[in-house]
Tab-separated table of C-alpha atoms in Angstrom:
chain	number	residue	atom	x	y	z
A	486	MET	CA	-0.096	-0.065	0.114
A	487	TYR	CA	1.444	3.285	-0.783
A	488	VAL	CA	1.678	5.696	2.133
A	489	VAL	CA	1.872	9.462	1.710
A	490	ASP	CA	3.660	11.144	4.231
A	491	ASP	CA	3.372	14.897	5.646
A	492	LYS	CA	5.681	16.194	2.813
A	493	ASN	CA	4.198	14.407	0.135
A	494	ALA	CA	0.560	15.348	1.320
A	495	ILE	CA	1.331	19.111	1.366
A	496	VAL	CA	2.781	18.698	-2.300
A	497	LEU	CA	-0.482	16.926	-3.557
A	498	SER	CA	-2.647	19.453	-1.827
A	499	GLU	CA	-0.480	22.402	-3.618
A	500	ILE	CA	-0.960	20.535	-6.742
A	501	CYS	CA	-4.692	20.235	-6.402
A	502	VAL	CA	-4.977	23.964	-5.620
A	503	ILE	CA	-2.811	24.881	-8.439
A	504	SER	CA	-4.993	22.739	-10.801
A	505	ILE	CA	-8.377	24.625	-9.179
A	506	LEU	CA	-6.813	28.194	-9.778
A	507	SER	CA	-5.434	27.317	-13.344
A	508	GLU	CA	-8.650	26.089	-14.450
A	509	GLY	CA	-11.305	28.207	-12.862
A	510	LEU	CA	-9.736	31.426	-11.593
A	511	GLY	CA	-6.815	31.718	-13.990
A	512	MET	CA	-3.385	32.010	-12.178
A	513	ASN	CA	-1.999	35.286	-12.054
A	514	THR	CA	1.422	34.330	-13.625
A	515	THR	CA	2.341	38.085	-13.409
A	516	ALA	CA	1.952	38.334	-9.410
A	517	LEU	CA	3.875	35.022	-9.166
A	518	PHE	CA	6.551	36.164	-11.200
A	519	VAL	CA	7.024	39.234	-9.054
A	520	GLU	CA	6.856	37.524	-5.989
A	521	LEU	CA	9.938	35.292	-7.133
A	522	ILE	CA	11.773	38.340	-8.487
A	523	VAL	CA	11.274	40.092	-5.038
A	524	ILE	CA	12.627	37.134	-3.143
A	525	GLY	CA	15.306	36.372	-5.523
A	526	THR	CA	16.633	40.062	-5.367
A	527	GLY	CA	17.422	39.555	-1.790
A	528	ALA	CA	19.320	36.281	-2.513
A	529	ALA	CA	21.166	38.050	-5.488
A	530	ILE	CA	22.226	40.851	-3.207
A	531	TRP	CA	23.862	38.900	-0.275
A	532	LEU	CA	25.384	36.699	-3.149
A	533	ILE	CA	26.934	39.474	-4.908
A	534	LEU	CA	28.461	40.811	-1.551
A	535	LEU	CA	29.796	37.236	-0.936
A	536	LEU	CA	31.652	36.843	-4.171
A	537	VAL	CA	32.845	40.454	-4.116
A	538	SER	CA	34.190	39.714	-0.545
A	539	ILE	CA	36.052	36.372	-1.911
A	540	PHE	CA	37.253	37.626	-5.369
A	541	GLY	CA	37.118	41.378	-5.275
A	542	TYR	CA	35.308	43.714	-7.531
A	543	THR	CA	37.836	44.725	-10.018
A	544	TRP	CA	36.926	41.979	-12.389
A	545	VAL	CA	33.238	43.241	-12.455
A	546	SER	CA	32.368	45.476	-15.407
A	547	TRP	CA	29.545	47.653	-14.022
A	548	LYS	CA	28.738	49.432	-17.199
A	549	GLU	CA	28.245	45.988	-19.201
A	550	THR	CA	26.405	44.599	-16.219
A	551	THR	CA	23.860	47.356	-16.026
A	552	ALA	CA	23.191	47.712	-19.683
A	553	LEU	CA	19.936	46.973	-21.045
A	554	VAL	CA	20.771	43.989	-22.831
A	555	ALA	CA	22.135	42.717	-19.615
A	556	LEU	CA	19.364	42.896	-17.847
A	557	ILE	CA	17.361	39.872	-19.307
A	558	PRO	CA	20.031	37.285	-18.107
A	559	VAL	CA	20.159	39.121	-14.750
A	560	LEU	CA	16.466	39.090	-14.424
A	561	SER	CA	16.493	35.361	-15.321
A	562	LEU	CA	19.400	34.532	-12.549
A	563	VAL	CA	17.276	36.544	-9.928
A	564	TYR	CA	13.950	34.714	-10.990
A	565	VAL	CA	15.901	31.168	-10.534
A	566	LEU	CA	17.426	32.513	-7.106
A	567	GLY	CA	13.701	33.157	-6.043
A	568	ILE	CA	12.557	29.894	-7.008
A	569	VAL	CA	15.470	28.118	-5.189
A	570	VAL	CA	15.495	30.247	-2.042
A	571	ASP	CA	11.491	29.879	-1.890
A	572	TYR	CA	11.736	26.218	-2.088
A	573	LEU	CA	14.386	25.698	0.600
A	574	VAL	CA	12.809	28.137	3.030
A	575	PHE	CA	9.751	26.150	2.510
A	576	LEU	CA	11.778	22.913	3.660
A	577	LEU	CA	13.353	24.735	6.552
A	578	TYR	CA	10.130	26.266	7.892
A	579	GLY	CA	8.038	22.939	7.277
A	580	LYS	CA	8.097	21.691	10.990
A	581	TRP	CA	7.234	25.291	12.389
A	582	ASP	CA	4.559	25.806	9.846
A	583	LYS	CA	2.902	22.548	10.876
A	584	ARG	CA	2.792	23.495	14.720
A	585	LEU	CA	1.037	27.127	13.769
A	586	ARG	CA	-1.425	25.043	11.296
A	587	ARG	CA	-2.372	22.801	14.379
A	588	TYR	CA	-3.826	25.590	16.387
A	589	LYS	CA	-6.898	25.249	13.546
A	590	PHE	CA	-6.262	21.660	12.213
A	591	PRO	CA	-5.299	18.808	14.361
A	592	ASN	CA	-3.616	17.046	11.352
A	593	ASN	CA	-2.565	17.684	7.946
A	594	GLU	CA	-5.110	15.579	6.145
A	595	GLU	CA	-7.964	17.650	7.804
A	596	TYR	CA	-6.293	20.837	6.704
A	597	GLU	CA	-5.745	19.688	3.110
A	598	ASN	CA	-9.224	18.752	2.633
A	599	ALA	CA	-10.519	21.940	4.211
A	600	ARG	CA	-8.343	23.763	1.742
A	601	ILE	CA	-9.244	22.139	-1.521
A	602	TYR	CA	-12.802	22.195	-0.426
A	603	VAL	CA	-12.531	26.018	-0.061
A	604	TYR	CA	-10.759	26.889	-3.200
A	605	THR	CA	-13.114	24.295	-5.020
A	606	TYR	CA	-16.334	26.273	-3.823
A	607	ALA	CA	-15.642	29.775	-2.512
A	608	THR	CA	-15.896	32.878	-4.191
A	609	SER	CA	-13.131	34.267	-6.322
A	610	ASN	CA	-12.939	37.207	-4.153
A	611	ILE	CA	-12.405	34.978	-1.078
A	612	ILE	CA	-9.695	32.840	-3.144
A	613	ASN	CA	-8.108	35.956	-4.538
A	614	ARG	CA	-7.908	37.275	-0.714
A	615	LEU	CA	-6.422	33.794	0.405
A	616	GLU	CA	-3.891	33.786	-2.402
A	617	TYR	CA	-2.851	37.331	-1.756
A	618	ASP	CA	-1.995	36.660	1.848
A	619	ARG	CA	-0.399	33.450	0.667
A	620	SER	CA	1.943	35.501	-1.566
A	621	ARG	CA	3.005	37.801	1.432
A	622	ILE	CA	3.642	35.018	3.544
A	623	ARG	CA	6.132	33.276	0.996
A	624	ILE	CA	7.704	36.575	0.769
A	625	VAL	CA	8.332	37.568	4.177
A	626	ARG	CA	9.317	34.008	5.164
A	627	ALA	CA	12.309	34.182	2.360
A	628	TRP	CA	13.129	37.425	3.473
A	629	SER	CA	13.780	36.255	6.988
A	630	ILE	CA	16.530	33.985	5.529
A	631	ASN	CA	17.675	36.861	2.830
A	632	PHE	CA	18.137	39.221	6.020
A	633	CYS	CA	20.220	36.803	7.998
A	634	PHE	CA	22.521	36.222	4.842
A	635	LEU	CA	22.552	39.699	4.280
A	636	ALA	CA	23.961	40.507	7.525
A	637	ILE	CA	26.519	37.660	7.179
A	638	SER	CA	27.737	39.038	3.801
A	639	THR	CA	27.880	42.588	4.786
A	640	LEU	CA	29.999	41.832	7.821
A	641	ILE	CA	32.386	39.824	5.726
A	642	PHE	CA	32.558	42.407	3.068
A	643	VAL	CA	33.386	45.113	5.666
A	644	TRP	CA	36.261	43.099	7.215
A	645	VAL	CA	37.579	41.689	4.073
A	646	ARG	CA	37.525	44.437	1.394
A	647	LEU	CA	37.334	47.775	3.860
A	648	SER	CA	40.655	46.645	5.779
A	649	LEU	CA	41.881	49.933	5.148
A	650	MET	CA	38.976	51.981	6.635
A	651	ARG	CA	39.387	53.303	10.262
A	652	LEU	CA	38.392	50.492	12.989
A	653	ASN	CA	35.937	52.814	14.709
A	654	LEU	CA	34.099	53.285	11.346
A	655	ARG	CA	34.258	49.585	10.718
A	656	LEU	CA	32.738	48.752	14.232
A	657	GLY	CA	30.149	51.371	13.519
A	658	ILE	CA	29.106	49.625	10.229
A	659	PHE	CA	29.231	46.312	12.003
A	660	ILE	CA	26.989	47.540	14.796
A	661	PHE	CA	24.373	49.464	12.622
A	662	SER	CA	24.346	46.310	10.235
A	663	VAL	CA	23.691	43.849	13.026
A	664	LEU	CA	20.994	46.211	14.424
A	665	ALA	CA	19.422	46.718	10.848
A	666	PHE	CA	19.557	43.308	9.896
A	667	GLY	CA	18.384	41.957	13.084
A	668	ILE	CA	15.397	43.960	13.179
A	669	GLY	CA	14.431	42.893	9.493
A	670	ILE	CA	14.721	39.334	10.906
A	671	ALA	CA	12.608	39.816	13.661
A	672	SER	CA	10.024	41.662	12.077
A	673	THR	CA	9.766	39.124	9.002
A	674	LEU	CA	9.608	36.224	11.400
A	675	TYR	CA	6.888	38.086	13.287
A	676	VAL	CA	4.864	39.175	10.448
A	677	TRP	CA	5.262	35.508	8.767
A	678	ARG	CA	3.673	33.947	12.083
A	679	THR	CA	0.910	36.565	12.322
A	680	LEU	CA	-0.135	36.027	8.264
A	681	SER	CA	0.272	32.265	8.656
A	682	LEU	CA	-2.128	31.932	11.564
A	683	GLY	CA	-4.414	34.401	9.979
A	684	TYR	CA	-4.348	32.139	6.658
A	685	TYR	CA	-5.162	29.054	8.565
A	686	SER	CA	-7.905	30.943	10.517
A	687	GLN	CA	-9.524	32.176	7.227
A	688	ILE	CA	-9.347	28.503	5.590
A	689	ALA	CA	-10.914	27.009	8.739
A	690	GLN	CA	-13.693	29.683	8.929
A	691	ALA	CA	-14.758	29.448	5.101
A	692	ASN	CA	-14.491	25.511	5.323
A	693	VAL	CA	-17.243	25.985	7.967
A	694	PHE	CA	-19.306	28.611	6.403
A	695	LEU	CA	-19.362	26.525	3.050
A	696	LYS	CA	-20.231	23.340	4.740
A	697	ASN	CA	-22.961	24.819	6.880
A	698	GLU	CA	-24.600	26.472	3.688
A	699	GLY	CA	-24.512	23.410	2.057
A	700	ILE	CA	-22.299	24.590	-0.805
A	701	GLY	CA	-20.459	21.766	-2.579
A	702	LYS	CA	-22.694	19.001	-1.327
A	703	SER	CA	-23.714	16.105	-3.790
A	704	SER	CA	-27.370	16.968	-3.058
A	705	ASP	CA	-26.607	20.493	-4.659
A	706	VAL	CA	-25.779	19.065	-7.936
A	707	LYS	CA	-28.376	18.739	-10.536
């Protein structure tokens, strides 16, 4: 007998919801593209800082890099980075997300059934709102990691590439970076937790409402 574990069950649920959205409402591919660009931009910045810290920046031709022709491959790279970071962060936050989900759903199966039910029978306004919240959840979740790596890469860059700078200035940049990126990490984690709890609460409420109204029952189908 084939057993579906929690991770596979979530993936199957995502596939079902994507199918519903693409067939019933039409997926907003532009919004998804922008979302991944926003995530990938942060990853590209800290990755560039790390590369410059290791190899220096004399080899970089800034005029060619910022040219209009170069924007297409750069944008493509940022898009791919967004996909990679989004997936890795999804895996990293899986257990924590499951704990938040249990406030409204005792197990994954009940959540997946409720989510598919809501996305199948709810109005487009409700689904659009849910997807908007879901998009914000993915962005702040990914940026909590981006802020972390931005802090690390910035500190490495300051101590490696700005070694000739006066010590007190480097310490000032160090302290400011730690505080600024620390606030970024804390704020994105707080927003992610708040939005996730709100999302699961909306799914639970919509599921109860639709069932109480008898929407989607076999008796309603003529």
